[in-house]
Structures are given as structure tokens and as C-alpha cells.
Amino acid sequence: MKKTVLTGIRPTGNLHIGHYFGASRSWVEVQDHYDCYFEIADVQALTDNFDNPEKVKKNVYELTIDLLSIGIDPNKATIFLQSAIPEIAELTVYYSNLVTMARLYRNPTVKTEIAQKKRLFGNEGESVTYGFVGYPVSQAADITAFGGEIIPVGEDQLPLIEQCREIVRKFNSIYGEVLIEPQALLGKYPRIKGLDGNDKMGKSLGNAIYLCDSPAIIHDKVMSAITDPNKIRKDDPANPDICMVYYYHKLFSGDEVDTVCAECKNGTRGCVACKKQLIDNICKYLEPIREKREYYLNHMDEVQKILEEGSKKAREKAQMTLKNVKKAMKIDFFNE
Ligand code: TRP
């Protein structure tokens, strides 16, 4: 029996290279070896975007296309929509008794997000909703509904996986061994920095390269990337370790990296030429992805069908879990 891999992603924007190298590239690798479930977490996206449902809906399709374009194969893996599985919402209600408010507020990911909200909106009481504070519980339902054993995620998600493990242990200790305790699987590159050198790449920071960016956009973005500020003239020697162009060369430029590093250090490489080489390599790398994206954009009926069939298959598994959960909790009155 293959082990079950489950992971989710919020449909709030297109995938950028930070998502790709940090997490979603490894999803493509695992689909050959495991029984894989990839969730488009639209209900979770609504916790932060409940007042902007159009945005979430649009991004459900954008993200599904991104996932198909990087090589997630619906014949190998199940891509499904969180909102199409009401069993997740039901499990969330049952699990909510197993978590204290104090524990939710202590979750480092939740804590960071609350601090961000405070910075943006001021008063915590007015911006932090019940649904938001509870999303780790809902995420535990995402994972356990499908018997997820291995959860490939970025580093920032570790506290949520830990919280899920605690819920599983608590459930099993009270009601009996029903749920599977999941394990996080970290990607090779835990976090990819932004074009400006910021530790995080993101839409709100304006420092991301998207998988769907055109060559012209990639050109402009790389040209604006931060390099060693002490390198004034073309033939000044420089320190590649503080240069974002070198940082991305390491991701995209294969064997060329050693030359890039050596020439940068000894001053035989100008930044403009170095950036152009990187632009070419990024464009080459992303071209097959962009081509597949074009195909799916012109075949939206296929995209719709993949989501619908994936959700149907995923739901069958969630229904089984829910049945076992209700039986264990002694709320299985009518044998449905
Ligand atoms: N919280 C995750 C994120 O923001 C998305 C997510 C939803 C998820 N459900 C999940 C991740 C289940 C792993 C498992 O990226």
C-alpha cells in the first residue's frame, strides 16, 4: 500500500518561484511514489478574504492551471476543492472541542499573522475573526479527512502540522485510534528570498517572479534585483553572497554557477551581462510551464472537469473518515 500524501494551498494568487522551489516542485516528485491529494483550500482562503469572494474564485482556476502546468498529473494525483467536501467542515466542528483558545493563540504561524493584521488594521478585536483563529483546526480536518500521512509544506507551515498532530493524539486518546498522525515533509529549499533580498517572496512585497510571468516582465524584474552595492564599475570585484542575481543563478543556472561566482569575485563579470544570462536561464526554465498554461487557458472545460472529478474522488475518502469519526464519538445514530 502506498502512503498517502496530502497538502493544500490557498487560492489567493498565482504561484511564484518561491512557492515552486519551496514546496510545489516536490509535489510533482512525490506523485509517482505516493497516493497524492492536493487541496485547493478555498474555504481557508476565505478566512482572510471573506469580503472578496470574486478574487478567491478567480484564483481557484488560476492555481489549478498553475498546478497542472508544473506537472501535477490528474491521472496520478487527486486535485480537489476544499469547499466541495462538506465533511471537512463537519470534522472541524468536532475537532474544535479538542483545542483551547490559548493553544491557538500560541501557534507561531497564527501569532505572526495576527501581528500582521494588527499592523494593517490596528485594533485586533476588530480584525481577528473566529474563523481565522480557528483555521488550524480546519486544516487538521483537511489533513485527517483523507488520512494524510506525509504533508509536503514550506517551513512556515510546521506549527500547523504540529497542531494537527496534537489534535489527532487527543482525539485518539479520548475516542480510540481512528485518526492518522501526519508528518511534515520539508522541501529542499525551505524559503526563497525576494528580488529585493527580503527573506520572504510575496505578492504584497512586490518582490516575486511568477511562473506565469512573460519574458518581458522577467527581464524587468531581474534588472531591478539587488546586487552588491559596493560594485560600482563593471570590473569591480564583488561579493556574490550578497547579490540576489547570484542567489537565483544557483536555482536556475546549473553548471554555469561556478563561473558566475568566480567571475563575479575577480571582477571579470559585469552585473548587466550577469543579469541577462540569468534572465535567459529563467525564461528557458519557465517556458514549458508557460506553454502548458496557455494550453489549459484555452481548455477551461478540461480544468473544470479535473477539479470536479478530483473532488468527487476525494469526497468518497472523506465520507469514510467521517463515518469512523462519528462512530467513535458515538454520534452515529442512523447508520447513514
Ligand atoms: N495553510 C496552507 C498555506 O497557507 C494551506 C493549506 C490548507 C494546507 N490546508 C492544508 C497545507 C493542509 C497543508 C495541509 O499555505
Short mmCIF file of C-alpha atoms and ligand atoms in Angstrom, two decimals:
data_model
loop_
_atom_site.label_atom_id
_atom_site.label_comp_id
_atom_site.label_asym_id
_atom_site.label_seq_id
_atom_site.Cartn_x
_atom_site.Cartn_y
_atom_site.Cartn_z
CA MET A 1 0.00 0.00 0.00
CA LYS A 2 1.28 3.43 -0.97
CA LYS A 3 1.39 6.03 1.77
CA THR A 4 -0.96 8.99 1.50
CA VAL A 5 0.42 12.45 0.77
CA LEU A 6 -1.82 15.44 1.35
CA THR A 7 -1.14 19.11 1.03
CA GLY A 8 -3.09 22.27 0.45
CA ILE A 9 -2.62 25.69 -0.98
CA ARG A 10 -4.71 28.83 -0.66
CA PRO A 11 -6.03 30.24 -3.91
CA THR A 12 -5.06 33.86 -3.31
CA GLY A 13 -2.74 34.43 -6.25
CA ASN A 14 -0.59 32.73 -8.86
CA LEU A 15 2.34 30.51 -7.94
CA HIS A 16 5.71 32.26 -7.81
CA ILE A 17 9.16 30.70 -7.82
CA GLY A 18 9.21 30.84 -4.02
CA HIS A 19 6.18 28.52 -3.88
CA TYR A 20 7.66 26.40 -6.62
CA PHE A 21 11.11 25.76 -5.17
CA GLY A 22 9.92 25.89 -1.57
CA ALA A 23 7.06 23.45 -1.91
CA SER A 24 5.13 22.68 -5.07
CA ARG A 25 8.05 21.30 -7.06
CA SER A 26 8.32 18.50 -4.54
CA TRP A 27 4.63 17.70 -5.09
CA VAL A 28 5.44 16.81 -8.68
CA GLU A 29 8.15 14.46 -7.47
CA VAL A 30 6.01 12.66 -4.89
CA GLN A 31 3.07 11.91 -7.17
CA ASP A 32 4.90 8.90 -8.65
CA HIS A 33 5.53 7.30 -5.29
CA TYR A 34 2.52 8.08 -3.11
CA ASP A 35 -1.24 8.29 -3.17
CA CYS A 36 -1.44 12.08 -3.51
CA TYR A 37 -4.17 14.56 -2.63
CA PHE A 38 -3.66 18.23 -3.48
CA GLU A 39 -6.24 20.54 -2.00
CA ILE A 40 -7.14 23.97 -3.34
CA ALA A 41 -8.01 25.48 0.05
CA ASP A 42 -10.67 27.96 -0.99
CA VAL A 43 -12.51 27.85 2.35
CA GLN A 44 -9.25 28.66 4.14
CA ALA A 45 -8.56 31.47 1.66
CA LEU A 46 -11.94 32.95 2.59
CA THR A 47 -10.87 33.29 6.25
CA ASP A 48 -8.76 36.23 5.08
CA ASN A 49 -10.79 37.15 2.00
CA PHE A 50 -14.39 36.62 3.06
CA ASP A 51 -15.20 40.07 1.69
CA ASN A 52 -13.64 39.31 -1.69
CA PRO A 53 -15.14 36.06 -2.97
CA GLU A 54 -14.54 37.00 -6.62
CA LYS A 55 -10.81 37.05 -6.01
CA VAL A 56 -10.84 33.61 -4.41
CA LYS A 57 -12.97 32.13 -7.18
CA LYS A 58 -10.74 33.51 -9.94
CA ASN A 59 -7.67 32.19 -8.18
CA VAL A 60 -9.13 28.69 -7.79
CA TYR A 61 -8.86 28.40 -11.57
CA GLU A 62 -5.53 30.24 -11.82
CA LEU A 63 -3.99 27.96 -9.21
CA THR A 64 -5.40 24.79 -10.70
CA ILE A 65 -3.87 25.79 -14.03
CA ASP A 66 -0.55 26.59 -12.32
CA LEU A 67 -0.51 23.15 -10.68
CA LEU A 68 -1.30 21.36 -13.93
CA SER A 69 1.35 23.43 -15.71
CA ILE A 70 4.17 22.49 -13.33
CA GLY A 71 3.38 18.84 -13.94
CA ILE A 72 0.81 17.71 -11.39
CA ASP A 73 -0.89 14.94 -13.34
CA PRO A 74 -4.59 14.32 -12.57
CA ASN A 75 -4.12 10.70 -13.63
CA LYS A 76 -1.61 10.22 -10.82
CA ALA A 77 -2.75 12.69 -8.17
CA THR A 78 -6.12 13.95 -6.98
CA ILE A 79 -6.59 17.72 -7.23
CA PHE A 80 -9.69 18.81 -5.34
CA LEU A 81 -11.54 21.78 -3.94
CA GLN A 82 -11.94 22.21 -0.19
CA SER A 83 -15.41 23.74 -0.47
CA ALA A 84 -16.62 20.67 -2.38
CA ILE A 85 -16.00 18.47 0.68
CA PRO A 86 -18.54 19.41 3.38
CA GLU A 87 -17.14 16.57 5.54
CA ILE A 88 -14.12 18.82 6.24
CA ALA A 89 -16.38 21.47 7.76
CA GLU A 90 -18.14 18.85 9.86
CA LEU A 91 -14.87 17.41 11.16
CA THR A 92 -13.74 20.94 12.00
CA VAL A 93 -16.70 21.32 14.35
CA TYR A 94 -15.92 18.05 16.14
CA TYR A 95 -12.20 18.84 16.46
CA SER A 96 -12.88 22.33 17.78
CA ASN A 97 -13.57 20.89 21.24
CA LEU A 98 -10.09 19.40 21.36
CA VAL A 99 -8.20 22.70 21.07
CA THR A 100 -8.04 25.56 23.56
CA MET A 101 -8.12 29.19 22.51
CA ALA A 102 -4.82 29.68 24.35
CA ARG A 103 -3.19 26.97 22.25
CA LEU A 104 -4.47 28.53 19.03
CA TYR A 105 -3.16 31.96 20.03
CA ARG A 106 0.22 30.37 20.85
CA ASN A 107 0.56 28.83 17.37
CA PRO A 108 3.57 30.72 15.91
CA THR A 109 2.05 30.97 12.43
CA VAL A 110 -1.25 32.32 13.80
CA LYS A 111 0.69 34.67 16.08
CA THR A 112 2.66 36.15 13.18
CA GLU A 113 -0.49 36.56 11.12
CA ILE A 114 -2.31 38.30 13.98
CA ALA A 115 0.64 40.68 14.40
CA GLN A 116 0.42 41.47 10.67
CA LYS A 117 -3.31 42.15 10.94
CA LYS A 118 -2.69 44.47 13.87
CA ARG A 119 -0.13 46.39 11.84
CA LEU A 120 -2.53 46.67 8.92
CA PHE A 121 -5.82 47.26 10.71
CA GLY A 122 -4.92 48.41 14.21
CA ASN A 123 -7.31 47.00 16.75
CA GLU A 124 -7.01 43.22 17.00
CA GLY A 125 -10.57 42.77 18.22
CA GLU A 126 -11.94 44.26 15.02
CA SER A 127 -9.83 42.29 12.56
CA VAL A 128 -9.25 38.82 14.01
CA THR A 129 -12.30 36.67 13.33
CA TYR A 130 -13.41 33.41 14.92
CA GLY A 131 -12.92 31.70 11.55
CA PHE A 132 -9.37 32.99 11.28
CA VAL A 133 -8.23 31.91 14.76
CA GLY A 134 -9.77 28.50 14.09
CA TYR A 135 -8.19 27.82 10.72
CA PRO A 136 -5.56 25.46 12.15
CA VAL A 137 -8.45 23.25 13.32
CA SER A 138 -9.93 23.30 9.86
CA GLN A 139 -6.51 22.46 8.45
CA ALA A 140 -6.31 19.46 10.78
CA ALA A 141 -9.61 18.37 9.24
CA ASP A 142 -8.14 18.87 5.74
CA ILE A 143 -5.31 16.53 6.61
CA THR A 144 -7.11 13.83 8.56
CA ALA A 145 -10.18 13.64 6.30
CA PHE A 146 -8.02 11.98 3.67
CA GLY A 147 -5.77 10.05 6.03
CA GLY A 148 -2.81 12.27 5.11
CA GLU A 149 0.42 10.73 6.42
CA ILE A 150 3.04 12.84 4.68
CA ILE A 151 2.44 16.58 4.33
CA PRO A 152 4.87 18.36 1.98
CA VAL A 153 4.89 22.02 3.00
CA GLY A 154 7.03 25.11 3.37
CA GLU A 155 8.72 25.84 6.68
CA ASP A 156 6.06 28.36 7.76
CA GLN A 157 3.50 25.54 7.93
CA LEU A 158 5.31 23.43 10.54
CA PRO A 159 3.34 24.85 13.52
CA LEU A 160 0.09 23.94 11.74
CA ILE A 161 1.18 20.36 11.18
CA GLU A 162 2.25 20.16 14.83
CA GLN A 163 -1.15 21.46 15.89
CA CYS A 164 -2.81 18.81 13.74
CA ARG A 165 -0.69 16.10 15.37
CA GLU A 166 -1.84 17.26 18.80
CA ILE A 167 -5.49 17.16 17.74
CA VAL A 168 -5.04 13.66 16.34
CA ARG A 169 -3.41 12.42 19.55
CA LYS A 170 -6.11 13.99 21.68
CA PHE A 171 -8.88 12.56 19.51
CA ASN A 172 -7.38 9.08 19.52
CA SER A 173 -6.77 9.12 23.27
CA ILE A 174 -10.40 10.03 24.00
CA TYR A 175 -12.34 8.22 21.28
CA GLY A 176 -9.98 5.43 20.19
CA GLU A 177 -7.38 5.00 17.44
CA VAL A 178 -9.20 6.40 14.43
CA LEU A 179 -7.06 9.20 13.01
CA ILE A 180 -3.59 9.02 11.45
CA GLU A 181 -0.88 11.31 12.82
CA PRO A 182 0.71 13.17 9.91
CA GLN A 183 4.32 14.10 9.33
CA ALA A 184 5.63 17.23 7.59
CA LEU A 185 7.99 16.87 4.65
CA LEU A 186 10.12 19.96 4.04
CA GLY A 187 11.30 20.95 0.55
CA LYS A 188 14.97 21.16 -0.37
CA TYR A 189 14.98 24.95 -0.27
CA PRO A 190 12.91 25.92 2.77
CA ARG A 191 12.39 29.53 1.76
CA ILE A 192 13.26 31.54 -1.33
CA LYS A 193 14.18 35.19 -0.91
CA GLY A 194 12.58 38.00 -2.90
CA LEU A 195 14.20 40.07 -5.66
CA ASP A 196 14.87 42.79 -3.08
CA GLY A 197 16.70 40.41 -0.75
CA ASN A 198 13.76 40.17 1.66
CA ASP A 199 13.62 36.79 3.40
CA LYS A 200 10.18 36.18 2.01
CA MET A 201 8.90 36.35 -1.55
CA GLY A 202 5.33 37.51 -1.86
CA LYS A 203 2.74 39.44 -3.76
CA SER A 204 2.25 42.10 -1.10
CA LEU A 205 6.01 42.68 -1.00
CA GLY A 206 6.17 43.17 -4.79
CA ASN A 207 9.35 41.09 -4.99
CA ALA A 208 8.20 37.89 -6.65
CA ILE A 209 8.75 36.23 -10.01
CA TYR A 210 5.62 34.33 -11.06
CA LEU A 211 5.63 31.11 -13.02
CA CYS A 212 3.27 32.82 -15.48
CA ASP A 213 5.41 35.97 -15.94
CA SER A 214 6.23 36.77 -19.56
CA PRO A 215 9.89 37.07 -20.67
CA ALA A 216 9.47 40.88 -20.81
CA ILE A 217 8.28 41.01 -17.20
CA ILE A 218 11.03 38.63 -16.07
CA HIS A 219 13.53 40.90 -17.80
CA ASP A 220 12.31 43.99 -15.96
CA LYS A 221 12.15 42.23 -12.61
CA VAL A 222 15.64 40.73 -12.79
CA MET A 223 17.08 44.06 -13.96
CA SER A 224 15.77 45.57 -10.72
CA ALA A 225 17.22 42.83 -8.47
CA ILE A 226 19.56 43.84 -5.63
CA THR A 227 23.30 43.32 -6.27
CA ASP A 228 26.43 44.04 -4.18
CA PRO A 229 26.17 47.82 -3.55
CA ASN A 230 29.96 48.14 -3.38
CA LYS A 231 30.33 47.16 -7.01
CA ILE A 232 30.24 50.49 -8.80
CA ARG A 233 32.09 49.82 -12.04
CA LYS A 234 31.69 46.86 -14.34
CA ASP A 235 35.11 45.43 -13.47
CA ASP A 236 34.99 45.93 -9.70
CA PRO A 237 35.31 42.62 -7.87
CA ALA A 238 32.18 41.86 -5.83
CA ASN A 239 30.68 39.56 -3.24
CA PRO A 240 28.17 37.17 -4.83
CA ASP A 241 26.86 36.12 -1.43
CA ILE A 242 25.03 39.42 -1.00
CA CYS A 243 23.75 39.51 -4.57
CA MET A 244 20.22 38.35 -5.44
CA VAL A 245 21.23 37.70 -9.04
CA TYR A 246 23.78 35.13 -7.90
CA TYR A 247 21.22 33.73 -5.47
CA TYR A 248 18.84 33.00 -8.36
CA HIS A 249 21.65 31.76 -10.61
CA LYS A 250 22.03 28.99 -8.04
CA LEU A 251 18.43 27.96 -8.71
CA PHE A 252 18.31 28.35 -12.47
CA SER A 253 21.79 28.22 -13.98
CA GLY A 254 23.03 24.67 -13.35
CA ASP A 255 26.72 24.18 -14.23
CA GLU A 256 27.18 27.85 -15.07
CA VAL A 257 27.06 28.80 -11.39
CA ASP A 258 30.75 28.21 -10.66
CA THR A 259 31.82 30.51 -13.48
CA VAL A 260 29.31 33.16 -12.40
CA CYS A 261 30.70 33.06 -8.87
CA ALA A 262 34.38 33.09 -9.88
CA GLU A 263 33.99 35.90 -12.44
CA CYS A 264 31.95 37.99 -10.01
CA LYS A 265 34.60 37.66 -7.33
CA ASN A 266 37.52 38.53 -9.58
CA GLY A 267 35.76 41.39 -11.37
CA THR A 268 35.64 39.93 -14.88
CA ARG A 269 31.83 39.95 -14.99
CA GLY A 270 29.58 43.00 -15.19
CA CYS A 271 26.19 42.99 -13.48
CA VAL A 272 24.22 43.72 -16.66
CA ALA A 273 25.68 40.73 -18.53
CA CYS A 274 25.21 38.60 -15.44
CA LYS A 275 21.55 39.62 -15.20
CA LYS A 276 20.96 38.94 -18.91
CA GLN A 277 22.35 35.43 -18.51
CA LEU A 278 20.02 34.85 -15.56
CA ILE A 279 17.01 36.21 -17.49
CA ASP A 280 17.73 33.77 -20.34
CA ASN A 281 18.01 30.85 -17.94
CA ILE A 282 14.83 31.71 -16.02
CA CYS A 283 12.90 32.14 -19.27
CA LYS A 284 14.20 28.81 -20.59
CA TYR A 285 13.28 27.11 -17.33
CA LEU A 286 9.76 28.54 -17.25
CA GLU A 287 8.95 28.19 -20.94
CA PRO A 288 7.47 24.66 -20.82
CA ILE A 289 5.38 25.71 -17.82
CA ARG A 290 4.11 28.77 -19.68
CA GLU A 291 3.27 26.64 -22.73
CA LYS A 292 1.16 24.22 -20.69
CA ARG A 293 -0.53 27.17 -19.03
CA GLU A 294 -1.50 28.51 -22.45
CA TYR A 295 -2.98 25.12 -23.33
CA TYR A 296 -5.17 24.95 -20.22
CA LEU A 297 -6.29 28.56 -20.55
CA ASN A 298 -7.68 27.52 -23.92
CA HIS A 299 -9.26 24.34 -22.49
CA MET A 300 -11.06 25.57 -19.40
CA ASP A 301 -13.65 22.81 -19.73
CA GLU A 302 -10.84 20.30 -19.03
CA VAL A 303 -9.76 22.26 -15.97
CA GLN A 304 -13.31 22.30 -14.65
CA LYS A 305 -13.64 18.56 -15.19
CA ILE A 306 -10.35 17.78 -13.45
CA LEU A 307 -11.49 19.74 -10.38
CA GLU A 308 -14.91 18.17 -10.38
CA GLU A 309 -13.73 14.58 -10.75
CA GLY A 310 -10.91 15.06 -8.24
CA SER A 311 -13.35 16.48 -5.70
CA LYS A 312 -15.72 13.58 -6.21
CA LYS A 313 -12.96 11.05 -5.58
CA ALA A 314 -11.62 12.95 -2.58
CA ARG A 315 -15.08 13.22 -1.09
CA GLU A 316 -15.51 9.46 -1.02
CA LYS A 317 -12.45 9.17 1.17
CA ALA A 318 -13.58 11.98 3.48
CA GLN A 319 -17.00 10.35 3.87
CA MET A 320 -15.34 7.18 5.12
CA THR A 321 -13.27 9.09 7.65
CA LEU A 322 -16.30 11.00 8.87
CA LYS A 323 -18.20 7.76 9.34
CA ASN A 324 -15.43 6.35 11.51
CA VAL A 325 -15.14 9.60 13.46
CA LYS A 326 -18.87 9.76 14.21
CA LYS A 327 -18.92 6.11 15.24
CA ALA A 328 -16.00 6.68 17.62
CA MET A 329 -17.70 9.77 19.05
CA LYS A 330 -20.97 7.87 19.48
CA ILE A 331 -22.95 10.21 17.25
CA ASP A 332 -23.67 7.62 14.56
CA PHE A 333 -27.38 7.28 15.27
CA PHE A 334 -28.89 6.49 11.90
CA ASN A 335 -26.29 4.33 10.18
CA GLU A 336 -26.11 6.56 7.06
N1 TRP B 1 -2.17 26.74 5.23
C1 TRP B 1 -1.60 26.37 3.98
C2 TRP B 1 -0.95 27.62 3.36
O1 TRP B 1 -1.31 28.72 3.69
C3 TRP B 1 -2.58 25.79 3.02
C4 TRP B 1 -3.24 24.52 3.48
C5 TRP B 1 -4.58 24.33 3.65
C6 TRP B 1 -2.62 23.28 3.80
N2 TRP B 1 -4.85 23.07 4.04
C7 TRP B 1 -3.69 22.39 4.15
C8 TRP B 1 -1.29 22.82 3.83
C9 TRP B 1 -3.42 21.08 4.54
C10 TRP B 1 -1.04 21.50 4.21
C11 TRP B 1 -2.10 20.65 4.57
O2 TRP B 1 -0.10 27.51 2.52
#
